[in-house]
Coordinates of C-alpha atoms in Angstrom, one line a residue:
X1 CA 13.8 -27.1 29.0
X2 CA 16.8 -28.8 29.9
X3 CA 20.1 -27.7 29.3
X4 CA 22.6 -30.2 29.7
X5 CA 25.0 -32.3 26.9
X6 CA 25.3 -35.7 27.2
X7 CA 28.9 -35.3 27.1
X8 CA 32.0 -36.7 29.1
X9 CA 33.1 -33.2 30.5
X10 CA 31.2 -31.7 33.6
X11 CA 30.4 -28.4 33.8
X12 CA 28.4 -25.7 35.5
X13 CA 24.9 -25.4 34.5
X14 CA 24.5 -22.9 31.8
X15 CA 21.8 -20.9 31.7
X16 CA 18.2 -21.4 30.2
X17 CA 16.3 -20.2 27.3
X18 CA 12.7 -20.1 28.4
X19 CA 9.7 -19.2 25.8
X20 CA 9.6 -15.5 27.0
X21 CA 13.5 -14.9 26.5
X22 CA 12.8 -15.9 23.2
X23 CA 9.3 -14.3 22.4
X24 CA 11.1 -11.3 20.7
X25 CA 13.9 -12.6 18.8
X26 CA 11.4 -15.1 17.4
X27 CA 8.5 -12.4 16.3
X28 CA 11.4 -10.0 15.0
X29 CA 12.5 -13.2 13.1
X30 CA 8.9 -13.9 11.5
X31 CA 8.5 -10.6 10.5
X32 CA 11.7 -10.9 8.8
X33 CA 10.9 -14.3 7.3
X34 CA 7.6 -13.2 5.6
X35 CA 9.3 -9.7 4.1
X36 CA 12.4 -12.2 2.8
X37 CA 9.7 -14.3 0.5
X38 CA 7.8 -11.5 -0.5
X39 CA 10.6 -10.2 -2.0
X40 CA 11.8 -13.6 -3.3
X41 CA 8.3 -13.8 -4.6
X42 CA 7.9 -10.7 -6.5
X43 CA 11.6 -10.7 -8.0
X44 CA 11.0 -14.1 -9.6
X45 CA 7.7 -12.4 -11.0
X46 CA 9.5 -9.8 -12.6
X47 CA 12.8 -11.8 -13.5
X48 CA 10.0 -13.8 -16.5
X49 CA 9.5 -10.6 -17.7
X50 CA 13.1 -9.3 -17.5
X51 CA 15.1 -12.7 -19.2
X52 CA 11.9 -13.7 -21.1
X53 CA 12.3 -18.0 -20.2
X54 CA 10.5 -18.6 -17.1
X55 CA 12.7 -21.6 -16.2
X56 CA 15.7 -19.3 -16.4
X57 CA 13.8 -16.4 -14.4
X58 CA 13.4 -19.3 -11.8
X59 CA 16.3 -20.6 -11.6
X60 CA 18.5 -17.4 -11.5
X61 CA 16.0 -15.8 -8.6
X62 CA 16.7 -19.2 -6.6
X63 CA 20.1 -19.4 -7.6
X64 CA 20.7 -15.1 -6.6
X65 CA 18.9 -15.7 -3.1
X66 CA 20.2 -18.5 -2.1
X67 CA 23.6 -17.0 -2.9
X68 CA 23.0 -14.1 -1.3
X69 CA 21.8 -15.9 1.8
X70 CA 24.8 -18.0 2.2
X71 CA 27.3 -15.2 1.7
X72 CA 25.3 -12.8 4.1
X73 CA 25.3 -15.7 6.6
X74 CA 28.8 -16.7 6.6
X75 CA 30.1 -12.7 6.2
X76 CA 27.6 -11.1 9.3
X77 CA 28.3 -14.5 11.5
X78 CA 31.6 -13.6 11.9
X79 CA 31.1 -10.0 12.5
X80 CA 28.6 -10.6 15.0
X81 CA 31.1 -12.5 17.4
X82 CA 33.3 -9.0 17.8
X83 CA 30.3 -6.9 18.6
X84 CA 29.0 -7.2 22.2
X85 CA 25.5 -5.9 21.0
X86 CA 24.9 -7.9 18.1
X87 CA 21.1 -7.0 18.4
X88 CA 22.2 -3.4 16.8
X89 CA 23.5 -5.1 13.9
X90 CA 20.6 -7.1 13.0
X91 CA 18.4 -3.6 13.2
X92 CA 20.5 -2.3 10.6
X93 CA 20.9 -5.1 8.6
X94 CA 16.9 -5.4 8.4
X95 CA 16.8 -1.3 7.6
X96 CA 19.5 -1.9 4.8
X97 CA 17.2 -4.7 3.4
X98 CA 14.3 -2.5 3.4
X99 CA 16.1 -0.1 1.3
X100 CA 17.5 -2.3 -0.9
X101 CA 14.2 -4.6 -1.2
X102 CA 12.8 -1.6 -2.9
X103 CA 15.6 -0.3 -4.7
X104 CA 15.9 -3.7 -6.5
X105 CA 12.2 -4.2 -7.0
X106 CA 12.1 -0.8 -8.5
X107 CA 15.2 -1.8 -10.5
X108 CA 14.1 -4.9 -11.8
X109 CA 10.9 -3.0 -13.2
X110 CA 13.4 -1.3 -15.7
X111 CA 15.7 -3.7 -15.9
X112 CA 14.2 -5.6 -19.1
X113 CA 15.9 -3.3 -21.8
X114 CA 19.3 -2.8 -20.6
X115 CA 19.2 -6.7 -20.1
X116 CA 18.7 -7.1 -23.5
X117 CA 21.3 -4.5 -25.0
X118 CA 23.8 -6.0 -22.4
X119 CA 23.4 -9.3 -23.4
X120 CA 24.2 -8.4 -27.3
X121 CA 27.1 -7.0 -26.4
X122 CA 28.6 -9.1 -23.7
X123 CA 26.3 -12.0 -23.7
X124 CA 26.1 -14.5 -20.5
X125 CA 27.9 -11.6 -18.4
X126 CA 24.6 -9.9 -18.9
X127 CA 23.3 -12.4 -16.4
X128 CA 25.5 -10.3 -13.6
X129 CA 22.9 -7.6 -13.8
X130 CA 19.9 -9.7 -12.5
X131 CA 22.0 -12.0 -10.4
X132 CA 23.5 -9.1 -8.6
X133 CA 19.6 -7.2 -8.3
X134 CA 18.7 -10.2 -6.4
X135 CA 21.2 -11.2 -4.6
X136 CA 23.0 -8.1 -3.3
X137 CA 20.0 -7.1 -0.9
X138 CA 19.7 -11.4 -0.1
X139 CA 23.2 -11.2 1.6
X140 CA 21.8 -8.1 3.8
X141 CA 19.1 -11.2 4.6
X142 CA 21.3 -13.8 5.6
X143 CA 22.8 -12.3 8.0
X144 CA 19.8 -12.0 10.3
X145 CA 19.4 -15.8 11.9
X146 CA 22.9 -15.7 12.5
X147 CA 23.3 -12.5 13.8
X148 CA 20.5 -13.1 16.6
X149 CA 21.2 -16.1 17.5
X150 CA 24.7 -15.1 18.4
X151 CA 22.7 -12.1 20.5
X152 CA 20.1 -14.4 22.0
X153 CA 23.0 -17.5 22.9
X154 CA 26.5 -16.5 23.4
X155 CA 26.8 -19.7 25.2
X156 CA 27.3 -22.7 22.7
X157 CA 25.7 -25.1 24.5
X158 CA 22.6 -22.9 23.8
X159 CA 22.9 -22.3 20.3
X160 CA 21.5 -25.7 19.0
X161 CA 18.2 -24.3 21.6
X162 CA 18.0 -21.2 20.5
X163 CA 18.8 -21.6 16.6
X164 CA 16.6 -24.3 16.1
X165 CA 13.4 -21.7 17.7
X166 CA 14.6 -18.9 15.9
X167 CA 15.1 -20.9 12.8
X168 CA 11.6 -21.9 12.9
X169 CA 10.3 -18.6 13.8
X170 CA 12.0 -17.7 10.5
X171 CA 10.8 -20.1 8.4
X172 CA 7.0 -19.3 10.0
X173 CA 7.3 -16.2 8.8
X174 CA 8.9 -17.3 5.3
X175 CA 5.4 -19.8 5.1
X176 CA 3.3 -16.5 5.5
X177 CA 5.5 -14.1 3.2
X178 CA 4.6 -16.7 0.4
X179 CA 1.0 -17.2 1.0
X180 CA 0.8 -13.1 1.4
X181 CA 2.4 -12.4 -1.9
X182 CA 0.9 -15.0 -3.9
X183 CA -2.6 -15.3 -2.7
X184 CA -3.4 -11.4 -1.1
X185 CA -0.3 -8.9 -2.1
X186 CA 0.2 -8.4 -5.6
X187 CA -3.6 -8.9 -6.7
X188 CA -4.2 -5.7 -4.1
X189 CA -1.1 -3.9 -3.5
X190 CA 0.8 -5.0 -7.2
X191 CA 4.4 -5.5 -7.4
X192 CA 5.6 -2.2 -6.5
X193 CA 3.0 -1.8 -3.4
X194 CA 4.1 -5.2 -2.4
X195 CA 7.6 -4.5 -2.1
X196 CA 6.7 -1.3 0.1
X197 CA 4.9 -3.8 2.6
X198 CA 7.6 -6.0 2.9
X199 CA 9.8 -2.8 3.4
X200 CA 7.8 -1.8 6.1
X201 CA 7.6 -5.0 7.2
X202 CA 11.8 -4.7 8.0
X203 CA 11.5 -2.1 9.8
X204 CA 9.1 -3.5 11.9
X205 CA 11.5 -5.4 13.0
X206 CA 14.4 -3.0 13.4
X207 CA 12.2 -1.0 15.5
X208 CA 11.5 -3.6 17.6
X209 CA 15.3 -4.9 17.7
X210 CA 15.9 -1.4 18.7
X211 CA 12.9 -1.3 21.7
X212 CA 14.7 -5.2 22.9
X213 CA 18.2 -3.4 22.6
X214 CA 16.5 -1.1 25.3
X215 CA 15.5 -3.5 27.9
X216 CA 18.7 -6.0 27.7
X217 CA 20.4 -5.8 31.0
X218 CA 24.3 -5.1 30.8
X219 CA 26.7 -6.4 28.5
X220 CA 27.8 -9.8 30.5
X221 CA 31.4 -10.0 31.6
X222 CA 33.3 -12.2 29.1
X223 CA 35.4 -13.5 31.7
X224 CA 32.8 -15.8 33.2
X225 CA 32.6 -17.8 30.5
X226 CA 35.9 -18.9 31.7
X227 CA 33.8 -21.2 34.4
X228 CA 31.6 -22.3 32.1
X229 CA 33.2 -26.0 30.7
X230 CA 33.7 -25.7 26.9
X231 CA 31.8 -28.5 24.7
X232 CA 33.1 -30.3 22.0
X233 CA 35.1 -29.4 19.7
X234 CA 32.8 -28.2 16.7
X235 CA 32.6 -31.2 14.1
X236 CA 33.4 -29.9 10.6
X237 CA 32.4 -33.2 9.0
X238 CA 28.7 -32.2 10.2
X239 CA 29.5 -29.1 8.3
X240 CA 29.7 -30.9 5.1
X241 CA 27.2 -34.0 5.9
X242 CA 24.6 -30.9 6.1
X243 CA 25.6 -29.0 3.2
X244 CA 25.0 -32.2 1.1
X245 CA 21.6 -32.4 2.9
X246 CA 21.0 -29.1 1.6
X247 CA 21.8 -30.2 -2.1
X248 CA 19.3 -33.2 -1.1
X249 CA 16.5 -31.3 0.0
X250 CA 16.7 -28.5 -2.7
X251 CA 17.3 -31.1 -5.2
X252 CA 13.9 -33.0 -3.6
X253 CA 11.7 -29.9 -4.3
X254 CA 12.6 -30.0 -7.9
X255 CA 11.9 -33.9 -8.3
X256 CA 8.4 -33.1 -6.4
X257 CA 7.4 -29.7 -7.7
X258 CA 7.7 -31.4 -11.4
X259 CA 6.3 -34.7 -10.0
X260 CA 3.6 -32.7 -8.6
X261 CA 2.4 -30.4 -11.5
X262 CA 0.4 -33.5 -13.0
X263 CA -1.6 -33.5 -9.9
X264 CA -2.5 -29.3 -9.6
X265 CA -4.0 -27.6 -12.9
X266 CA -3.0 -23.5 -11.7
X267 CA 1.3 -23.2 -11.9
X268 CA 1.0 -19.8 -9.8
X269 CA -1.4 -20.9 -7.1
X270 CA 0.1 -24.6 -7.3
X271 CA 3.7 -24.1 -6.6
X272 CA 3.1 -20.8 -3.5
X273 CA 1.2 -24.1 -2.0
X274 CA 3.9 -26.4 -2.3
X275 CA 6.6 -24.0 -1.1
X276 CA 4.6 -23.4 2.0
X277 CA 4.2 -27.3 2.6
X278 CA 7.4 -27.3 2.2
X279 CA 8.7 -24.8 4.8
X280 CA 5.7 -26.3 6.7
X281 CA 7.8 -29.4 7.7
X282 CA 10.9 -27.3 8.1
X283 CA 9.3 -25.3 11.0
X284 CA 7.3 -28.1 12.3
X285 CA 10.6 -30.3 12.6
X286 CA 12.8 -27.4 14.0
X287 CA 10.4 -27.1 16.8
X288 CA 9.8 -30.3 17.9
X289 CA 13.9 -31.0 18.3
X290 CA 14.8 -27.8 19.3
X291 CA 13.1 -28.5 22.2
X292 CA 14.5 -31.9 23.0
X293 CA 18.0 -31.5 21.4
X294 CA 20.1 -31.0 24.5
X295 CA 18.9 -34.5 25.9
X296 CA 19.5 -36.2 22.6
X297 CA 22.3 -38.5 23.9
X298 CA 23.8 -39.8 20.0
X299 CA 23.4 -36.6 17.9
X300 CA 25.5 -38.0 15.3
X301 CA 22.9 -40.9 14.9
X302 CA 19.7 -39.2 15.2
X303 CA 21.4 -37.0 12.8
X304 CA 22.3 -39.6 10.1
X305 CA 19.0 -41.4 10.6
X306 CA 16.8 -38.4 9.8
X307 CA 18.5 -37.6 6.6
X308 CA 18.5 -40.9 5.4
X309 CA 14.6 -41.4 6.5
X310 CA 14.2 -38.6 4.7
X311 CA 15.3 -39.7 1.4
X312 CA 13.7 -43.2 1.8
X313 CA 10.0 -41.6 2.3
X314 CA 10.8 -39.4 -0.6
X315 CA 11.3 -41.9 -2.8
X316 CA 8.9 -43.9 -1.6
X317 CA 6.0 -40.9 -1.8
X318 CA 6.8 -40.6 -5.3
X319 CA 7.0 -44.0 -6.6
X320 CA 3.5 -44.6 -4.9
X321 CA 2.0 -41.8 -6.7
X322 CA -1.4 -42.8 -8.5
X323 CA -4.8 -42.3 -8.9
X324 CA -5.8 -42.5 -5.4
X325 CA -4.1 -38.7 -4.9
X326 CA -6.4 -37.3 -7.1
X327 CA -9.6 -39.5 -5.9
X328 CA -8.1 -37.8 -2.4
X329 CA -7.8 -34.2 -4.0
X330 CA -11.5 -34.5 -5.1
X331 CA -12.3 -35.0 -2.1
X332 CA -10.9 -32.5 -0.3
X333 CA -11.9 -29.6 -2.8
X334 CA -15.8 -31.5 -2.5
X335 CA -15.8 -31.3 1.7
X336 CA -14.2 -27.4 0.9
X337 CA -17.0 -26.6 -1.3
X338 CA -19.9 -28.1 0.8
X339 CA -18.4 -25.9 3.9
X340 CA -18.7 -22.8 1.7
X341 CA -15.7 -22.4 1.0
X342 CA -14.7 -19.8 -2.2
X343 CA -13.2 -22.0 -5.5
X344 CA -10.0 -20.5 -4.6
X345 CA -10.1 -21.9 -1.4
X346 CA -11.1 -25.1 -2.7
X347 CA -8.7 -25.1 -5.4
X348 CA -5.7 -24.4 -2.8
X349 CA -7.1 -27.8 -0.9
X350 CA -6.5 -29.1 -3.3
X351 CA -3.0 -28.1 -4.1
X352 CA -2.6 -28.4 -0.2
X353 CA -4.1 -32.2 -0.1
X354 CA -1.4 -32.5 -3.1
X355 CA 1.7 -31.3 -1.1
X356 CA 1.2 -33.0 2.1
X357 CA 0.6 -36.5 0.8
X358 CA 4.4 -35.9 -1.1
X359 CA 6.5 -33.1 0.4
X360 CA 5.7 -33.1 3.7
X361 CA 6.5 -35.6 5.9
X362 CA 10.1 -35.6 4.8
X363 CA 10.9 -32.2 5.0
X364 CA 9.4 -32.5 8.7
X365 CA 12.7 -34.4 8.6
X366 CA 14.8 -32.5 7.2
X367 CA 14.0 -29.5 9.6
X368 CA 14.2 -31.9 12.6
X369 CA 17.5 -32.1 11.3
X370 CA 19.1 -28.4 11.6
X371 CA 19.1 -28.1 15.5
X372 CA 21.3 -31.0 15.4
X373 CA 23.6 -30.0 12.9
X374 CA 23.9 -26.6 15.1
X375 CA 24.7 -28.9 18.4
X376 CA 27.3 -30.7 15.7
X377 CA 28.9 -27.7 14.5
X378 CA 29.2 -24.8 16.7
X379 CA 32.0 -24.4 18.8
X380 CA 33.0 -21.8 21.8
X381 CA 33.4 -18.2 21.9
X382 CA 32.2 -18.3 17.8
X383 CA 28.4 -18.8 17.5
X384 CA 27.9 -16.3 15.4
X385 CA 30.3 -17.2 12.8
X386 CA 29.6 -21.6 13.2
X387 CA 25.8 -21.1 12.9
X388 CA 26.1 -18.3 9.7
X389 CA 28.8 -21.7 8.6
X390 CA 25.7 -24.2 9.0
X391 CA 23.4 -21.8 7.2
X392 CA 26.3 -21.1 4.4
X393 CA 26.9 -24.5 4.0
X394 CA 23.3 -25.8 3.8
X395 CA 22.4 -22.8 1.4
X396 CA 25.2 -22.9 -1.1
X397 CA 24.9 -27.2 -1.2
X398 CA 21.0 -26.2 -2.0
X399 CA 22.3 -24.0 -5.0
X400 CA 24.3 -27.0 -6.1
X401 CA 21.4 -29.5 -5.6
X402 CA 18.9 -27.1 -8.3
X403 CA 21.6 -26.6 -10.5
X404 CA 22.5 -30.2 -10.9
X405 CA 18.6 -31.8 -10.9
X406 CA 16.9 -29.2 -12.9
X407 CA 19.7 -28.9 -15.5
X408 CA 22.1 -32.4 -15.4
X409 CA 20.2 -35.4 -13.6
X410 CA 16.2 -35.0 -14.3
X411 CA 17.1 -34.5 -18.3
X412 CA 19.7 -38.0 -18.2
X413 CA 17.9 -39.6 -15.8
X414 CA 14.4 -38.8 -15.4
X415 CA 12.2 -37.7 -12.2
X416 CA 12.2 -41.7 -10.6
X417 CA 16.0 -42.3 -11.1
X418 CA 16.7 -39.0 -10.2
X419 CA 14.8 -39.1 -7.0
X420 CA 16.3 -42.4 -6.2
X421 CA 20.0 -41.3 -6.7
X422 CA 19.0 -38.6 -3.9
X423 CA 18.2 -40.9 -1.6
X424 CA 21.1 -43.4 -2.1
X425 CA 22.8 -40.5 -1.4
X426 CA 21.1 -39.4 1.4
X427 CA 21.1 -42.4 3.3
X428 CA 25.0 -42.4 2.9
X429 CA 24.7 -39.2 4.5
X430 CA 23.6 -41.1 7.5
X431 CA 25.4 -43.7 7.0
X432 CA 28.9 -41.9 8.1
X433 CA 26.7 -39.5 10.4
X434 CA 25.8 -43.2 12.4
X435 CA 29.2 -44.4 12.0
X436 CA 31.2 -41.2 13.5
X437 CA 28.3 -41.3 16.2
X438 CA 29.0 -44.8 16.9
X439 CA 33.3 -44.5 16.9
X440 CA 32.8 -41.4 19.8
X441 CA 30.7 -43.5 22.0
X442 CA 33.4 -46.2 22.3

């Protein structure tokens, strides 16, 4: 894997991150990924029966974790790039979440009556009690990319490399938490049982950051990054660009998961399929540029260009909806059956069939996307804290993008217009990405 930036400045070569150096981080950072979404899972469960509206139940689990996620991001980044064993923090951060995964599932069992009695009395402050259940032990979450990466790739130039594996590792894992929980977990283990696995599934990992923290070689001496030529200075408009790409993409799974619903007849089964697609083409991108990201000679273009794409094929998925998806969907679930496959099986190809004709192929995009915004946006001697920026950043514009579809844009505008405001918006995104690509190649 090559390791050099098409950049003006020469330097020594730095070093390489080849699949075995990051065979750990990346199965410490699946393990993570799946616990994270069986929690998010379970706690949006229980949230319908604590606030009584499932679209507020939703919307305040999404709004709690995602929250959560940024803030954990942005607050452990920047702690990680003062430790010199930054692999120690991420085992406690992952036994802290194991604690609180349970305390909160345990707590959002009960938390149904004082809800209630809280809200008569101080009305939408009541809120705080379920916001804070999910989203305290969801900042102890977001720490974990950042925190690893800075461990894995103190050197910059690497982190765009190593971020964009471990970011797909994650969201792997996040893919198989969701399946797990929705499909295996709570119809066996129940709510309670489920959160225990997830718990155990954090320590898991801590143990295993623990037994890595064992076989690193010596701290390396900070002085020799001295010889090591400095890239670019980090580009804070890539910071923003990408946060608006968050509020796109979030604000894309609302247009398609109510887009979609016409298409799938089970809510439950239906919507653990499309979040899977979903992170499907987040890992699935991540992968394939992480690997060629270093060689990409115009980041700021190929950045702009895959946002905007992504838009466009949204848009374009959505308006071509029709008759043919579910002469498709029949099909699949018939070729399920005949291989003997169970009528939940079947019914998920469906589902699946669903999903990848609409959501895929652009988040595939959108994924391809976040290795570059990494090469963009983190600068020297501060991975930590730049790459907990990018995921901060991306998170909290996602929190903004749900907020304003689900409750402001769909309702004024409906799903089509909605969708296409995304993507004008979207492909001005790219638009300045192309032209500040363009003005530094002058």
């Amino acid at each position: 894997m090559s390791s050099r930036v098409a950049s003006k400045s020469s330097a020594i070569t730095a070093p390489h991150y080849h699949a075995p150096a990051l065979l750990i981080p990346a199965l410490l950072l699946v393990v993570s990924g799946a616990a994270a979404l069986v929690y998010q899972v379970l706690w949006i469960k229980q949230l319908s029966l604590v606030v009584g509206v499932e679209v507020y139940a939703i919307t305040t689990g999404i709004s709690a974790f995602f929250a959560g996620l940024a803030l954990g991001g942005w607050l452990f980044g920047r702690l990680a790039d003062r430790l010199q064993r930054p692999v120690l923090l991420y085992a406690g951060l992952e036994v802290l979440v194991a604690l609180l995964g349970v305390a909160a599932t345990l707590g959002l069992s009960q938390a149904a009556a004082p809800f209630a009695l809280l809200e008569q009395q101080i009305g939408l402050a009541a809120w705080g009690l379920p916001f804070a259940l999910v989203g305290i032990p969801a900042v102890l979450m977001g720490g974990t990319l950042p925190v690893l990466v800075r461990a894995l790739a103190a050197d910059p130039r690497q982190s765009s490399t190593a971020g964009g594996q471990l970011y797909a590792a994650n969201t792997l894992g996040a893919i198989a938490g969701t399946l797990l929980a929705a499909f295996v977990l709570i119809a066996t283990l129940g709510v309670r049982g489920s959160a225990i696995f997830a718990a155990m599934l954090n320590l898991l990992a801590a143990a295993g950051a623990l037994l890595w923290f064992q076989r690193q070689g010596p701290v390396p001496d900070e002085s020799s990054s001295d010889q090591i030529a400095a890239p670019a200075a980090p580009a804070r408009l890539a910071l923003w660009l990408y946060a608006i790409a968050g509020g796109v993409a979030l604000g894309y799974e609302v247009v398609w998961s109510q887009s979609i619903v016409q298409f799938m007849s089970t809510r439950t089964y239906a919507f653990a399929v499309v979040l899977a697609t979903y992170l499907l083409g987040l890992f699935l991108g991540s992968v394939w540029m992480a690997r060629r990201v270093q060689r990409v000679r115009d980041p700021w273009g190929v950045f702009g260009l895959l946002i905007a794409a992504a838009g466009l094929l949204a848009l374009v998925e959505v308006a071509l909806l029709g008759r043919w998806l579910v002469l498709l969907q029949t099909q699949g679930e018939a070729v399920a059956l005949a291989m003997g496959a169970s009528e939940l099986i079947a019914m998920s190809v469906r589902f699946a069939v669903a999903a990848l004709c609409i959501v895929f192929v652009p988040t595939l995009l959108l994924g391809a996307a976040f290795p570059l915004a990494l090469r963009l946006c983190v600068g020297q001697d501060r991975v930590g804290r730049d790459v907990g920026a990018v995921v901060a950043f991306n998170t909290l514009g996602g929190i903004i993008g749900v907020m304003l579809c689900g409750f402001l844009l769909i309702p004024l505008f409906g799903l089509v217009r909605t969708l296409g405001l995304l993507a004008l918006i979207a492909a001005a995104v790219g638009l300045i990405a192309v032209s500040r690509g363009r003005a530094l190649n002058k």
